[in-house]
């Protein structure tokens, strides 16, 4: 019986190649550490034609869907929460976003563009009760857009 050379090498390759790229650790050091997160965002003076956008997305080791509360209210089935200029146009100018479960990672995207009147924003990020960013009353002037992405 004639054997195909490719099939003779395919099985060992399928078994051993993944082993080359994996590591073993008895300490569990490779697992991401779970942390608590808190973000405080304030926007003042933005008009309907301006852009103030904040997006916060997190992940947990168990792929939980309900991981955030905003101003004390749990947001069900949302791994990400977002705010734009309309959210800051009413009486609420400040939002406090907190993780309700320990998370392994969080991405934050900030974009502010001024199209007419100067406005300000403040952004504070806390990880395990320690401030990582604390930007207060940043002025967004016309013609000078600001955008940033943060990973925690």
mmCIF file of C-alpha atoms in Angstrom:
data_model
loop_
_atom_site.group_PDB
_atom_site.id
_atom_site.type_symbol
_atom_site.label_atom_id
_atom_site.label_comp_id
_atom_site.label_asym_id
_atom_site.label_seq_id
_atom_site.Cartn_x
_atom_site.Cartn_y
_atom_site.Cartn_z
ATOM 1 C CA UNK A 1 0.000 0.000 0.000
ATOM 2 C CA UNK A 2 1.339 3.362 -1.021
ATOM 3 C CA UNK A 3 1.205 6.147 1.619
ATOM 4 C CA UNK A 4 1.046 9.772 0.788
ATOM 5 C CA UNK A 5 4.169 11.596 2.036
ATOM 6 C CA UNK A 6 2.107 14.612 2.997
ATOM 7 C CA UNK A 7 -0.233 12.650 5.262
ATOM 8 C CA UNK A 8 2.736 10.931 6.868
ATOM 9 C CA UNK A 9 4.100 14.308 7.987
ATOM 10 C CA UNK A 10 0.808 16.113 8.546
ATOM 11 C CA UNK A 11 -0.184 14.364 11.778
ATOM 12 C CA UNK A 12 3.134 14.984 13.569
ATOM 13 C CA UNK A 13 3.133 18.591 12.366
ATOM 14 C CA UNK A 14 -0.385 19.156 13.665
ATOM 15 C CA UNK A 15 0.630 17.802 17.058
ATOM 16 C CA UNK A 16 4.109 19.281 17.528
ATOM 17 C CA UNK A 17 3.922 22.727 15.897
ATOM 18 C CA UNK A 18 1.360 24.076 18.412
ATOM 19 C CA UNK A 19 3.586 22.769 21.243
ATOM 20 C CA UNK A 20 6.477 24.873 19.929
ATOM 21 C CA UNK A 21 4.442 28.028 20.445
ATOM 22 C CA UNK A 22 3.041 27.205 23.883
ATOM 23 C CA UNK A 23 4.587 27.529 27.331
ATOM 24 C CA UNK A 24 3.882 25.878 30.603
ATOM 25 C CA UNK A 25 3.934 27.707 33.905
ATOM 26 C CA UNK A 26 3.196 26.374 37.345
ATOM 27 C CA UNK A 27 2.692 29.831 38.828
ATOM 28 C CA UNK A 28 -0.124 30.954 36.512
ATOM 29 C CA UNK A 29 1.924 34.063 35.631
ATOM 30 C CA UNK A 30 0.645 34.027 32.068
ATOM 31 C CA UNK A 31 -2.954 34.719 33.104
ATOM 32 C CA UNK A 32 -4.014 38.358 32.909
ATOM 33 C CA UNK A 33 -4.615 39.918 36.300
ATOM 34 C CA UNK A 34 -8.174 40.936 37.100
ATOM 35 C CA UNK A 35 -8.645 44.555 38.163
ATOM 36 C CA UNK A 36 -11.367 46.995 39.112
ATOM 37 C CA UNK A 37 -11.862 50.072 36.936
ATOM 38 C CA UNK A 38 -13.466 53.477 37.414
ATOM 39 C CA UNK A 39 -13.695 56.307 34.902
ATOM 40 C CA UNK A 40 -15.027 59.825 35.426
ATOM 41 C CA UNK A 41 -15.854 61.917 32.363
ATOM 42 C CA UNK A 42 -17.108 65.523 32.346
ATOM 43 C CA UNK A 43 -17.879 67.730 29.350
ATOM 44 C CA UNK A 44 -18.906 71.387 29.687
ATOM 45 C CA UNK A 45 -19.885 73.848 26.972
ATOM 46 C CA UNK A 46 -20.082 71.502 23.977
ATOM 47 C CA UNK A 47 -22.778 72.412 21.462
ATOM 48 C CA UNK A 48 -24.750 70.123 19.163
ATOM 49 C CA UNK A 49 -22.306 70.777 16.315
ATOM 50 C CA UNK A 50 -19.253 69.835 18.400
ATOM 51 C CA UNK A 51 -18.056 66.277 18.897
ATOM 52 C CA UNK A 52 -17.228 64.785 22.281
ATOM 53 C CA UNK A 53 -17.137 60.993 22.130
ATOM 54 C CA UNK A 54 -15.977 58.508 24.740
ATOM 55 C CA UNK A 55 -16.087 54.732 24.305
ATOM 56 C CA UNK A 56 -15.106 52.283 27.046
ATOM 57 C CA UNK A 57 -14.923 48.544 26.311
ATOM 58 C CA UNK A 58 -13.846 45.852 28.752
ATOM 59 C CA UNK A 59 -13.292 42.144 28.919
ATOM 60 C CA UNK A 60 -13.509 39.578 31.669
ATOM 61 C CA UNK A 61 -11.962 36.113 31.774
ATOM 62 C CA UNK A 62 -15.441 34.561 31.662
ATOM 63 C CA UNK A 63 -16.718 36.757 28.779
ATOM 64 C CA UNK A 64 -19.348 38.373 31.013
ATOM 65 C CA UNK A 65 -21.735 40.705 29.213
ATOM 66 C CA UNK A 66 -22.857 42.830 32.181
ATOM 67 C CA UNK A 67 -19.666 44.500 33.404
ATOM 68 C CA UNK A 68 -20.434 48.235 33.803
ATOM 69 C CA UNK A 69 -22.502 50.565 35.882
ATOM 70 C CA UNK A 70 -22.959 54.200 34.924
ATOM 71 C CA UNK A 71 -23.765 56.768 37.620
ATOM 72 C CA UNK A 72 -24.678 53.889 39.913
ATOM 73 C CA UNK A 73 -26.995 52.088 37.454
ATOM 74 C CA UNK A 74 -25.950 48.668 36.101
ATOM 75 C CA UNK A 75 -25.922 48.448 32.291
ATOM 76 C CA UNK A 76 -27.153 44.953 31.449
ATOM 77 C CA UNK A 77 -25.627 43.029 28.536
ATOM 78 C CA UNK A 78 -23.122 45.756 27.653
ATOM 79 C CA UNK A 79 -19.412 45.063 27.395
ATOM 80 C CA UNK A 80 -18.966 48.584 26.098
ATOM 81 C CA UNK A 81 -20.472 51.929 27.028
ATOM 82 C CA UNK A 82 -20.338 55.045 24.910
ATOM 83 C CA UNK A 83 -21.148 58.711 25.322
ATOM 84 C CA UNK A 84 -21.349 61.503 22.803
ATOM 85 C CA UNK A 85 -22.127 65.216 22.771
ATOM 86 C CA UNK A 86 -25.880 64.629 23.163
ATOM 87 C CA UNK A 87 -25.307 62.822 26.477
ATOM 88 C CA UNK A 88 -23.637 65.930 27.913
ATOM 89 C CA UNK A 89 -26.165 68.431 26.507
ATOM 90 C CA UNK A 90 -28.734 68.015 29.310
ATOM 91 C CA UNK A 91 -28.368 68.495 33.025
ATOM 92 C CA UNK A 92 -25.892 65.587 33.379
ATOM 93 C CA UNK A 93 -22.392 66.802 32.601
ATOM 94 C CA UNK A 94 -20.459 64.106 34.491
ATOM 95 C CA UNK A 95 -20.605 60.333 34.115
ATOM 96 C CA UNK A 96 -18.955 57.860 36.488
ATOM 97 C CA UNK A 97 -18.390 54.465 34.890
ATOM 98 C CA UNK A 98 -17.370 51.562 37.155
ATOM 99 C CA UNK A 99 -16.719 47.900 36.527
ATOM 100 C CA UNK A 100 -19.171 45.672 38.389
ATOM 101 C CA UNK A 101 -16.913 42.625 38.007
ATOM 102 C CA UNK A 102 -13.128 42.281 37.908
ATOM 103 C CA UNK A 103 -11.848 42.746 34.341
ATOM 104 C CA UNK A 104 -8.630 41.721 32.643
ATOM 105 C CA UNK A 105 -8.450 44.548 30.122
ATOM 106 C CA UNK A 106 -10.146 47.806 29.129
ATOM 107 C CA UNK A 107 -9.836 49.978 26.029
ATOM 108 C CA UNK A 108 -10.877 53.642 26.082
ATOM 109 C CA UNK A 109 -11.263 55.854 23.028
ATOM 110 C CA UNK A 110 -11.625 59.629 23.328
ATOM 111 C CA UNK A 111 -12.360 62.061 20.512
ATOM 112 C CA UNK A 112 -13.103 65.763 20.894
ATOM 113 C CA UNK A 113 -13.585 68.133 17.973
ATOM 114 C CA UNK A 114 -14.679 71.744 18.278
ATOM 115 C CA UNK A 115 -16.647 73.178 15.378
ATOM 116 C CA UNK A 116 -17.881 76.438 16.903
ATOM 117 C CA UNK A 117 -17.590 77.315 20.637
ATOM 118 C CA UNK A 118 -14.740 76.333 22.940
ATOM 119 C CA UNK A 119 -15.605 73.546 25.389
ATOM 120 C CA UNK A 120 -13.786 71.621 28.111
ATOM 121 C CA UNK A 121 -13.555 67.990 29.133
ATOM 122 C CA UNK A 122 -12.110 66.152 32.103
ATOM 123 C CA UNK A 123 -11.117 62.492 32.085
ATOM 124 C CA UNK A 124 -9.997 60.408 35.040
ATOM 125 C CA UNK A 125 -9.093 56.712 34.905
ATOM 126 C CA UNK A 126 -8.560 54.643 38.049
ATOM 127 C CA UNK A 127 -7.333 51.054 38.094
ATOM 128 C CA UNK A 128 -7.532 49.222 41.428
ATOM 129 C CA UNK A 129 -8.235 52.593 43.109
ATOM 130 C CA UNK A 130 -5.038 54.119 41.712
ATOM 131 C CA UNK A 131 -5.271 57.078 39.288
ATOM 132 C CA UNK A 132 -3.718 56.289 35.889
ATOM 133 C CA UNK A 133 -4.902 59.422 34.054
ATOM 134 C CA UNK A 134 -6.299 62.590 35.580
ATOM 135 C CA UNK A 135 -6.878 65.277 32.974
ATOM 136 C CA UNK A 136 -8.860 68.243 34.279
ATOM 137 C CA UNK A 137 -10.601 70.983 32.303
ATOM 138 C CA UNK A 138 -8.809 70.370 29.019
ATOM 139 C CA UNK A 139 -9.828 73.132 26.596
ATOM 140 C CA UNK A 140 -10.872 72.023 23.109
ATOM 141 C CA UNK A 141 -10.506 74.966 20.751
ATOM 142 C CA UNK A 142 -11.753 75.247 17.199
ATOM 143 C CA UNK A 143 -9.391 73.713 14.669
ATOM 144 C CA UNK A 144 -7.461 71.645 17.237
ATOM 145 C CA UNK A 145 -9.128 68.215 17.501
ATOM 146 C CA UNK A 146 -8.009 65.778 20.172
ATOM 147 C CA UNK A 147 -8.146 61.996 20.049
ATOM 148 C CA UNK A 148 -6.559 59.316 22.199
ATOM 149 C CA UNK A 149 -6.779 55.592 22.828
ATOM 150 C CA UNK A 150 -5.860 54.118 26.186
ATOM 151 C CA UNK A 151 -5.288 50.506 27.190
ATOM 152 C CA UNK A 152 -5.462 49.381 30.802
#
